[in-house]
PDB file of C-alpha atoms and ligand atoms in Angstrom:
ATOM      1  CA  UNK A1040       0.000   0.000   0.000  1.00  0.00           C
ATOM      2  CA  UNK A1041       2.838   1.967   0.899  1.00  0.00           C
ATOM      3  CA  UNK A1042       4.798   1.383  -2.061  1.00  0.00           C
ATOM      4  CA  UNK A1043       1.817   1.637  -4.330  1.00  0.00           C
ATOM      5  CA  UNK A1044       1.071   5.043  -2.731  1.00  0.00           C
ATOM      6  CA  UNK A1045       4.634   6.443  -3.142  1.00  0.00           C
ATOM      7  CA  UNK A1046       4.782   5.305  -7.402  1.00  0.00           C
ATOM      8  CA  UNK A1047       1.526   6.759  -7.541  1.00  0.00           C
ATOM      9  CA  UNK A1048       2.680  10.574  -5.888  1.00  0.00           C
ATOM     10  CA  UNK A1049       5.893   9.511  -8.159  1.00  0.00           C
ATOM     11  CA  UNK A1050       3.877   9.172 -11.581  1.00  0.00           C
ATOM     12  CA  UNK A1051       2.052  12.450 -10.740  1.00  0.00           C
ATOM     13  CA  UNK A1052       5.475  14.569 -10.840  1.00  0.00           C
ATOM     14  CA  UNK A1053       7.206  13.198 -13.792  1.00  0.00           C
ATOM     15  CA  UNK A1054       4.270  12.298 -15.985  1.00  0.00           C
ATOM     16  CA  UNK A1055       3.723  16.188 -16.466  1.00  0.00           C
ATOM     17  CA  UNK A1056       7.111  16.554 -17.003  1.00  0.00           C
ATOM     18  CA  UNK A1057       7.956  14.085 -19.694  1.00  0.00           C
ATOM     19  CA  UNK A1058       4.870  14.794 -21.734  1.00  0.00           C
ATOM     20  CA  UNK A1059       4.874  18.511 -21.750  1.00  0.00           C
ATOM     21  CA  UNK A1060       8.599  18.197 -23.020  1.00  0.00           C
ATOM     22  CA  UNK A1061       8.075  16.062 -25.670  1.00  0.00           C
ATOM     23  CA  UNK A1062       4.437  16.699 -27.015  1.00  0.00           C
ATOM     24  CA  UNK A1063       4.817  20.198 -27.524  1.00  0.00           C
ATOM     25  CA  UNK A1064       4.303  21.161 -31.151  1.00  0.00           C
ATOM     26  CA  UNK A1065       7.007  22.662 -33.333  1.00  0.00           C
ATOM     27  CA  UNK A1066       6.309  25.340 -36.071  1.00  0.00           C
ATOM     28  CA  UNK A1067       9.380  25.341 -38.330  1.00  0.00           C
ATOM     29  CA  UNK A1068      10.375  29.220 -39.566  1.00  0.00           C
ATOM     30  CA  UNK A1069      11.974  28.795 -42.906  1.00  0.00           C
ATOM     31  CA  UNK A1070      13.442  31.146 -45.466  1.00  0.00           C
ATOM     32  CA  UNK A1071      14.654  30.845 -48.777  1.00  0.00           C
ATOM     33  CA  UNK A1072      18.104  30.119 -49.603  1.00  0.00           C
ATOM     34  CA  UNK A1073      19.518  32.997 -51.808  1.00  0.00           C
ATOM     35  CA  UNK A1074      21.992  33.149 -54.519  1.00  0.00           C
ATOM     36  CA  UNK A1075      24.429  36.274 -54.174  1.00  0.00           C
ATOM     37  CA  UNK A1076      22.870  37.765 -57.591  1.00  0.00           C
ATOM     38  CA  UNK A1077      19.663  37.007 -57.093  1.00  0.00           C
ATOM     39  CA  UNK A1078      19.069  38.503 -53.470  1.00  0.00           C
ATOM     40  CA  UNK A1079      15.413  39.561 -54.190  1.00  0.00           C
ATOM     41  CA  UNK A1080      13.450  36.230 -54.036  1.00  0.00           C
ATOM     42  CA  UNK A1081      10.374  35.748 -51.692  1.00  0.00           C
ATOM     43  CA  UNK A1082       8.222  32.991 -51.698  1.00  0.00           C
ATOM     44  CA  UNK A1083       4.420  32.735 -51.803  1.00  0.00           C
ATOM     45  CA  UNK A1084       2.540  29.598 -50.538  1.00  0.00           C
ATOM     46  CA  UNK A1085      -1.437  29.124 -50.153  1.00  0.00           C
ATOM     47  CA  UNK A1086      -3.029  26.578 -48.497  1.00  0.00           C
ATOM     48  CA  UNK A1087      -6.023  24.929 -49.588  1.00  0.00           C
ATOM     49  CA  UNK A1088      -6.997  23.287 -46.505  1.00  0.00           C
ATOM     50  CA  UNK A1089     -10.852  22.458 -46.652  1.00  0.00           C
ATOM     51  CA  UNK A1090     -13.336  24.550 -47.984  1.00  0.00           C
ATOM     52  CA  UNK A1091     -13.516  26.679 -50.885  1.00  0.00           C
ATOM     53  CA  UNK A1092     -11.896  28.250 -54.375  1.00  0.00           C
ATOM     54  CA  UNK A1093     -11.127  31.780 -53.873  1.00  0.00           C
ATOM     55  CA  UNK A1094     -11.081  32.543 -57.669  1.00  0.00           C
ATOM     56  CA  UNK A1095     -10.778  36.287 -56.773  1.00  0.00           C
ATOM     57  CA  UNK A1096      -7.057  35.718 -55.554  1.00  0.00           C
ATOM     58  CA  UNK A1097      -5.883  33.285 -58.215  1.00  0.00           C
ATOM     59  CA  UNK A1098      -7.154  35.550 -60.990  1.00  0.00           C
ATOM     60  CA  UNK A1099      -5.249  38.012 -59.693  1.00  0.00           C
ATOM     61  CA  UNK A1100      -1.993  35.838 -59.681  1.00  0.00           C
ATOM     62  CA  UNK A1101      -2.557  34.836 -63.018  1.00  0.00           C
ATOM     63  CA  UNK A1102      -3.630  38.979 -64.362  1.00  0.00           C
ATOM     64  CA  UNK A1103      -0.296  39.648 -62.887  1.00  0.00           C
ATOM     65  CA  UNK A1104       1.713  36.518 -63.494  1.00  0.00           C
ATOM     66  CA  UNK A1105       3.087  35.826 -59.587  1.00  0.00           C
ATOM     67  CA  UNK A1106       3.864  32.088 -59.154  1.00  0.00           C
ATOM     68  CA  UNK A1107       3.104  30.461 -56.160  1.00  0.00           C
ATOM     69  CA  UNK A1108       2.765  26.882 -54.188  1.00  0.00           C
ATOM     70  CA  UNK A1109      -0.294  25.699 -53.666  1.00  0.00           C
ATOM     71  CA  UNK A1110      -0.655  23.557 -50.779  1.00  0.00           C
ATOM     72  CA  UNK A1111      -3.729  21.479 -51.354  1.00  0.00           C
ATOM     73  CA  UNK A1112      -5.546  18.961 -49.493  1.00  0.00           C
ATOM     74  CA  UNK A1113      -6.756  15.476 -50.708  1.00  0.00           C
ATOM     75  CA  UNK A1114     -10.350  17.395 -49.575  1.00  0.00           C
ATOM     76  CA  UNK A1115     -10.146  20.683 -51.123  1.00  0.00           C
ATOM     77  CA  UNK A1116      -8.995  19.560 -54.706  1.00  0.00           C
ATOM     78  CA  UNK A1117     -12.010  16.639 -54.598  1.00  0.00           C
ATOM     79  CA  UNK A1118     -14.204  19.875 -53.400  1.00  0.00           C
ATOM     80  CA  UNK A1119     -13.137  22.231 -56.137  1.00  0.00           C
ATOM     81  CA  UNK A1120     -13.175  20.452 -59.363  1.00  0.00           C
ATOM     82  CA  UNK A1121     -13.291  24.220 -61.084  1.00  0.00           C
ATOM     83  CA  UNK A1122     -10.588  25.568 -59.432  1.00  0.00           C
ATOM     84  CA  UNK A1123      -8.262  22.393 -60.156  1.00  0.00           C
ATOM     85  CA  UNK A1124      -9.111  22.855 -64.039  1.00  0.00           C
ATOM     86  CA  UNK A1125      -7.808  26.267 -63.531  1.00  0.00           C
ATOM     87  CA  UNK A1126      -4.564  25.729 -61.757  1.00  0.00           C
ATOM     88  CA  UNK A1127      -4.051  22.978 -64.144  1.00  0.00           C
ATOM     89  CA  UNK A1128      -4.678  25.371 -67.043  1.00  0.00           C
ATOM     90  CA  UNK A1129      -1.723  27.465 -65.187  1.00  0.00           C
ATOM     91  CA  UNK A1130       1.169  25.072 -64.181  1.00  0.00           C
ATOM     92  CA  UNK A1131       3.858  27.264 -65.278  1.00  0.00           C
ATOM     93  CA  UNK A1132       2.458  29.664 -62.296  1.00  0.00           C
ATOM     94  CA  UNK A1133       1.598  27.454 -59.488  1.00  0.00           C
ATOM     95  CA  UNK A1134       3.266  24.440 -58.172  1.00  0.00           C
ATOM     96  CA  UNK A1135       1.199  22.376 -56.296  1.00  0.00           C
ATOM     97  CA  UNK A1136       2.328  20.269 -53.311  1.00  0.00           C
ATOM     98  CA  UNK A1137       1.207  18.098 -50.411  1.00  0.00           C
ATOM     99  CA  UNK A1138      -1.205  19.775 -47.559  1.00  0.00           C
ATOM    100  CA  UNK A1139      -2.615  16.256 -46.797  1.00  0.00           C
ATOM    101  CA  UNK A1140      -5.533  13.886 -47.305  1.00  0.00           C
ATOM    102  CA  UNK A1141      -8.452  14.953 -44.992  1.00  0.00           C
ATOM    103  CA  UNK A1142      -6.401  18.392 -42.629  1.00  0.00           C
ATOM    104  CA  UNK A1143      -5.268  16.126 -39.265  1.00  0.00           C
ATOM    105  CA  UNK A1144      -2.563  18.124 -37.596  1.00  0.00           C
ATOM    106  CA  UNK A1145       0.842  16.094 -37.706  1.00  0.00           C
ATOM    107  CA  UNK A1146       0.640  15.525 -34.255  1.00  0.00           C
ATOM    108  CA  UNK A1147       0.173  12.585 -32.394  1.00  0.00           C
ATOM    109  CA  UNK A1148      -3.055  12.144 -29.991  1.00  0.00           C
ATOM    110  CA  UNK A1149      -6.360  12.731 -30.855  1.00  0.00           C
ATOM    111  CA  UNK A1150      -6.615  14.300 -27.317  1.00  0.00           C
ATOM    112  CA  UNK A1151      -4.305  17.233 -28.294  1.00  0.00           C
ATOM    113  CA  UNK A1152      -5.510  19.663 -30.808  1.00  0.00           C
ATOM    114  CA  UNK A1153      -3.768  22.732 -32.501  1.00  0.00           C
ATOM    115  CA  UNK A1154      -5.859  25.710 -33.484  1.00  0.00           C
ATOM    116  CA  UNK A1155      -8.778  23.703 -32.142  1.00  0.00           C
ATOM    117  CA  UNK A1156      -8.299  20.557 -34.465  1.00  0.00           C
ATOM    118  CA  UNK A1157      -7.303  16.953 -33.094  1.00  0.00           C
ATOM    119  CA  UNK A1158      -4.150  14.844 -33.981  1.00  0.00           C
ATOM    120  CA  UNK A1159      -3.788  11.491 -35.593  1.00  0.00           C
ATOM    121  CA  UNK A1160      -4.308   8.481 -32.943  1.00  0.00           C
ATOM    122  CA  UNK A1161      -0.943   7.393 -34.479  1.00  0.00           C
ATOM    123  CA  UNK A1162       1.703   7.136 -36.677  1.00  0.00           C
ATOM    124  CA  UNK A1163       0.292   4.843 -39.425  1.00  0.00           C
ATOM    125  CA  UNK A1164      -2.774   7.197 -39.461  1.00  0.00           C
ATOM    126  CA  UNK A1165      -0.071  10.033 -40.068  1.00  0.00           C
ATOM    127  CA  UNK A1166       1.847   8.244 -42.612  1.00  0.00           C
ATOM    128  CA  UNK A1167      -1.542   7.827 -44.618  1.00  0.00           C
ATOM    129  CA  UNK A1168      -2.289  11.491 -44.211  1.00  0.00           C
ATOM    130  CA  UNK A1169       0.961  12.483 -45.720  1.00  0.00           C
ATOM    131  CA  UNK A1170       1.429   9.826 -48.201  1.00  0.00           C
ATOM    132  CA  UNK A1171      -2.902   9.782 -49.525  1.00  0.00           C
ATOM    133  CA  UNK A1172      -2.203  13.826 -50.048  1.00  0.00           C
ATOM    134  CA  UNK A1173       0.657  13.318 -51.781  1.00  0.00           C
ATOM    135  CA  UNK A1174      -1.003  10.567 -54.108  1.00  0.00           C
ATOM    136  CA  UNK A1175      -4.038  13.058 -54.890  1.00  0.00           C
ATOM    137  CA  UNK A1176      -1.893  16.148 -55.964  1.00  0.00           C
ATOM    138  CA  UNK A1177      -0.264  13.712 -58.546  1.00  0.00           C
ATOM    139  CA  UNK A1178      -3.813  12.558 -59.738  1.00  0.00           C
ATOM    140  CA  UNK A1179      -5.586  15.897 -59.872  1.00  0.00           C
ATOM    141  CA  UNK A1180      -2.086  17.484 -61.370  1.00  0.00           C
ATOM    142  CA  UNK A1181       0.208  14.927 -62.951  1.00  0.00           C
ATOM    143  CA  UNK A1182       3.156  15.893 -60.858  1.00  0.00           C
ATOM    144  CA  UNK A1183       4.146  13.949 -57.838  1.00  0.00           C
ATOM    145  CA  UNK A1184       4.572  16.701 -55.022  1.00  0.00           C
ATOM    146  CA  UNK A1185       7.942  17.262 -53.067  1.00  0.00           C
ATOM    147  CA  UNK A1186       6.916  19.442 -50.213  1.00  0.00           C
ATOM    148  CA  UNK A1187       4.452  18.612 -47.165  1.00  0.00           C
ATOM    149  CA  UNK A1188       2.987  21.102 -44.845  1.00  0.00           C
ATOM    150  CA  UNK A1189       0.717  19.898 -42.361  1.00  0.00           C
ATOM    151  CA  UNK A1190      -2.448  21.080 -41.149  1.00  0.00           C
ATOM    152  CA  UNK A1191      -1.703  23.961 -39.216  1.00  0.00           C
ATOM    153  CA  UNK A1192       2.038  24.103 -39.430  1.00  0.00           C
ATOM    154  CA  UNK A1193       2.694  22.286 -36.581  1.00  0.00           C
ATOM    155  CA  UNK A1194       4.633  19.099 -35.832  1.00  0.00           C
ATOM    156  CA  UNK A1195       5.869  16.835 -33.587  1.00  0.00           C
ATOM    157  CA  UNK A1196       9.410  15.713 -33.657  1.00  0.00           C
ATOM    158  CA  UNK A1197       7.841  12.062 -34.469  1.00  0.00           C
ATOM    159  CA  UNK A1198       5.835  13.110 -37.223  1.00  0.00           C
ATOM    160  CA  UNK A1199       8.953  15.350 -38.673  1.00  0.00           C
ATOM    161  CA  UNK A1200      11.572  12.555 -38.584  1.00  0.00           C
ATOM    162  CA  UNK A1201       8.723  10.352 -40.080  1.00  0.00           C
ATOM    163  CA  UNK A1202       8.041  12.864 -43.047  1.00  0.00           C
ATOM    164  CA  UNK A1203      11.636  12.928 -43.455  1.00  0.00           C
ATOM    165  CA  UNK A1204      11.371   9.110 -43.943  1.00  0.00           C
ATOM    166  CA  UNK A1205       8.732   9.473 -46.464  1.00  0.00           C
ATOM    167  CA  UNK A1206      10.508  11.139 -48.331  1.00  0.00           C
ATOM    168  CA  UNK A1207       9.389  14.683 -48.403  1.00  0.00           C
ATOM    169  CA  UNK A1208      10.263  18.057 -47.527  1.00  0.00           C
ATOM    170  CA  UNK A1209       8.850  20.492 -44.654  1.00  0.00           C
ATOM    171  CA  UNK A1210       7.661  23.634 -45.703  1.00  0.00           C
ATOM    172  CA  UNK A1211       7.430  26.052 -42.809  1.00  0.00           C
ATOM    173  CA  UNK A1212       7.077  29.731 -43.767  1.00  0.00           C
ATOM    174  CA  UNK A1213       8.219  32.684 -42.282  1.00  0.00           C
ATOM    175  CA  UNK A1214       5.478  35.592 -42.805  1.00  0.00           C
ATOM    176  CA  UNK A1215       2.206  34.512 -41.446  1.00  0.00           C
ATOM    177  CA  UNK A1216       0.116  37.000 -43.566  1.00  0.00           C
ATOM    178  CA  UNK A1217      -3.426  35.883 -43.362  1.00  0.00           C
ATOM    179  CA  UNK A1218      -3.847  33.840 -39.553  1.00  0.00           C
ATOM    180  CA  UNK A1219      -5.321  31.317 -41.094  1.00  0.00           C
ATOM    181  CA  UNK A1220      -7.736  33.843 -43.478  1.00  0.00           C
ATOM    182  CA  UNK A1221      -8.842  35.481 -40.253  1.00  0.00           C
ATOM    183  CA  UNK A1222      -6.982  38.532 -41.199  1.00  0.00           C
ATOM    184  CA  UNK A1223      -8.394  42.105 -42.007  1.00  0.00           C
ATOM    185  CA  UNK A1224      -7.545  43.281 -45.783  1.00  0.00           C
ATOM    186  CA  UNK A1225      -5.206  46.216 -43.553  1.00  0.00           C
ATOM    187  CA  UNK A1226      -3.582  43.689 -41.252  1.00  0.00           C
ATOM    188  CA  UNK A1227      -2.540  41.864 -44.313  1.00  0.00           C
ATOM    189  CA  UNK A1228      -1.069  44.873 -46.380  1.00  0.00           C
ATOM    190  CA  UNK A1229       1.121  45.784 -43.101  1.00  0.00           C
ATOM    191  CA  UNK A1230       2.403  42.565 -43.192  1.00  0.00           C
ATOM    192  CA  UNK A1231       3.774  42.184 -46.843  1.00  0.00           C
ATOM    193  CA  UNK A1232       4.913  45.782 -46.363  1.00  0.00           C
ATOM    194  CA  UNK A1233       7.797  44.020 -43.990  1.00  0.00           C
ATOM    195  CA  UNK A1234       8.863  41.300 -46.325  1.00  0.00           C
ATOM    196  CA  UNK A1235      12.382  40.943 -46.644  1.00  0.00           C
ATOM    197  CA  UNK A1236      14.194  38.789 -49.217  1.00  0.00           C
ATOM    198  CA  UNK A1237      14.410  35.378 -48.797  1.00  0.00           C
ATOM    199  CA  UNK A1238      10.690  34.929 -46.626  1.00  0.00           C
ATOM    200  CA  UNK A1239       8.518  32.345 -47.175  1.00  0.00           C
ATOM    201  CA  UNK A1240       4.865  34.009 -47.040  1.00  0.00           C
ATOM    202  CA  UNK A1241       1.690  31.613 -45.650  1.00  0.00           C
ATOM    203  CA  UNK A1242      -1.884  32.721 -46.734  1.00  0.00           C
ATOM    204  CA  UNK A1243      -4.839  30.822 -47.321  1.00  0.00           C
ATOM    205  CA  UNK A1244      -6.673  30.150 -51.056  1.00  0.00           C
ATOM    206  CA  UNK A1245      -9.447  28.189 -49.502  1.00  0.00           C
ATOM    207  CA  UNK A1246     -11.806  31.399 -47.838  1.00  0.00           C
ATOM    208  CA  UNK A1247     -12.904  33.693 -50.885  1.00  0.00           C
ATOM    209  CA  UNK A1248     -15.065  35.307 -48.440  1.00  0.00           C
ATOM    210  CA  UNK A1249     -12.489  36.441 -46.092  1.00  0.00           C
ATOM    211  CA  UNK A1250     -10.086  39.621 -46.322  1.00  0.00           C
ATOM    212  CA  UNK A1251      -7.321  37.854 -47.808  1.00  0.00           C
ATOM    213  CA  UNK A1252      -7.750  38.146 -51.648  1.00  0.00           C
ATOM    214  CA  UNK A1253      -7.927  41.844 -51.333  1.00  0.00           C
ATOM    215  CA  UNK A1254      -5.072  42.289 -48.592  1.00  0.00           C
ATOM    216  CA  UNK A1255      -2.528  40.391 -50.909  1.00  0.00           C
ATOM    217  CA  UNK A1256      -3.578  42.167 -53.757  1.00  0.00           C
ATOM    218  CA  UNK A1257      -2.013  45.543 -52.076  1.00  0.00           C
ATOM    219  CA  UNK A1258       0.283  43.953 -50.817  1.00  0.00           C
ATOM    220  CA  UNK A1259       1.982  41.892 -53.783  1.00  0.00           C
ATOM    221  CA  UNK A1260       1.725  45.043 -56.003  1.00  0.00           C
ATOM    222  CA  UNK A1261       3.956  46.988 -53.547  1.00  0.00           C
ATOM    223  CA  UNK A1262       6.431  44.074 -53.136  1.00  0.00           C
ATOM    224  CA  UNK A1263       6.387  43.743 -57.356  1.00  0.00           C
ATOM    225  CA  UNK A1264       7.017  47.605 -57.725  1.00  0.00           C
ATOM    226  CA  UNK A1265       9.416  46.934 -55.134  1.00  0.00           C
ATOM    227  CA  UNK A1266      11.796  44.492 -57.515  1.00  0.00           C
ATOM    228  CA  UNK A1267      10.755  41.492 -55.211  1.00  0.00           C
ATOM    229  CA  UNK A1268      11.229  37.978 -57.652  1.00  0.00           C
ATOM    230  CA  UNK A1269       8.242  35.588 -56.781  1.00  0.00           C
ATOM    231  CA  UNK A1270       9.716  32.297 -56.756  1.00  0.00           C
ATOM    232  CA  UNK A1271       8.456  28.672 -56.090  1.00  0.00           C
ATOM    233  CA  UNK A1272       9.325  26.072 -53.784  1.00  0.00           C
ATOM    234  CA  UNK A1273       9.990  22.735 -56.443  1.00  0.00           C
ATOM    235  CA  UNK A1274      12.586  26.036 -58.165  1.00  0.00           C
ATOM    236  CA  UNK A1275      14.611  26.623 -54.611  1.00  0.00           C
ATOM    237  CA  UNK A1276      15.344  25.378 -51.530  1.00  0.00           C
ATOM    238  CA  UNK A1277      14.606  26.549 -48.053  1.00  0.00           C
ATOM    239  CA  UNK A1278      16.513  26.472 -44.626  1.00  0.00           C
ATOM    240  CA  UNK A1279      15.258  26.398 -41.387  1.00  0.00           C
ATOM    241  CA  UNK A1280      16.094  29.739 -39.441  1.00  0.00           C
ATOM    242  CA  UNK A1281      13.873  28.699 -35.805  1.00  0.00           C
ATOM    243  CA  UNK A1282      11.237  26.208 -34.610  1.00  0.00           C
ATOM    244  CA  UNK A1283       8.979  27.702 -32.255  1.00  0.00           C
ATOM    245  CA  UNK A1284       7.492  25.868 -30.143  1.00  0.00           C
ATOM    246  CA  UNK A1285       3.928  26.471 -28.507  1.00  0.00           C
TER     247      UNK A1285
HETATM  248 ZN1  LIG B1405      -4.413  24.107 -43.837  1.00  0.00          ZN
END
């Protein structure tokens, strides 16, 4: 009873401990990796999570020929068979990767959520997210995707080392313009008005009635007239700069 007692009080201090250490998600800050000549080069990426096209903000892309990486769910591209005939019509402009099959979070538990949305029960379940995403951006497009981002950004060291193992690359960003489309069209143009070479730029192409179609609009003309290069991710390569974690 004694002894029982005593592992018991024991459990209660270092389960806490160990968990909180190592279940803590990690949001990998990336920028590009410049050439010396070429110092100008920023990187837009839109995420197609769930929902809808916003056809407003890819017209725009295309009116003004900015490329950018589409990171599209399994979900969103069997949602939006209108808006895949368009980016299709436009693969010189967007290159479109790996955002997963149905939006789970790479983390593992589906008692721990990020922004609100649960994690796999386990690895295998991961693994199928990743490699089911990656299988429908190579149906809908006809080119096998390089880069994974995961729902939300965030990872667990497991689920990074086991990405690694798949095979692809993490895309991480480092200019969070939109919050997830939650952004005001003001908060947005701000934001692009910092951009520095090299960033990697996150907004969403999934919300066409949120702010963020008109806020990048502003915001990529300044950075154009600015002599900013938009440049995709399957044309450079990125490096990891800090992983946060929350
Ligand atoms: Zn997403």
């Amino acid at each position: 009873m004694m002894k029982l007692t005593f592992l018991m009080i024991l459990a209660m201090f270092i389960a806490p401990l160990s968990s909180a250490s190592d279940q803590l998600p990690i949001e990998i800050h990336d920028r590009v990796v410049l050439q010396p000549d070429s110092d100008k080069k920023v990187a837009l990426t839109l995420d197609a999570c769930s929902g809808k096209f916003d056809d407003d903000l890819i017209e725009y892309l295309i009116r003004h020929q900015i490329p950018a990486t589409i990171f599209a769910t399994k979900k969103w591209l069997l949602k939006n068979p209108q808006g895949v005939s368009i980016i299709k019509a436009h693969l010189d402009l967007f290159d479109v990767e790996d955002h997963g099959e149905k939006h789970i979070p790479a983390i593992i538990g589906t008692d721990r959520k990020v922004y609100g949305i649960s994690g796999e029960p386990d690895i295998i379940h991961l693994r199928r997210e990743v490699i089911e995403g990656a299988r429908a951006v190579e149906k809908a497009t006809g080119i096998a995707p390089h880069w994974y981002r995961a729902a939300t950004a965030e990872y667990d060291p497991l689920a990074i080392e086991e990405i690694d193992k798949l095979g692809y690359k993490i895309a991480g960003f480092s200019v969070n313009a939109d919050a997830g489309a939650t952004s005001k069209k003001i908060t947005i143009e701000k934001r692009l008005a910092h951009v520095k070479a090299g960033d990697v730029i996150i907004a969403h192409m999934n919300k066409p009635a949120s702010d963020t179609a008109e806020g990048l609009a502003v915001g990529l003309d300044y950075l154009t007239k600015a002599g900013f290069v938009f440049v995709r991710l399957d044309q450079v390569e990125l490096k990891v700069i800090n992983k946060k974690t929350h």
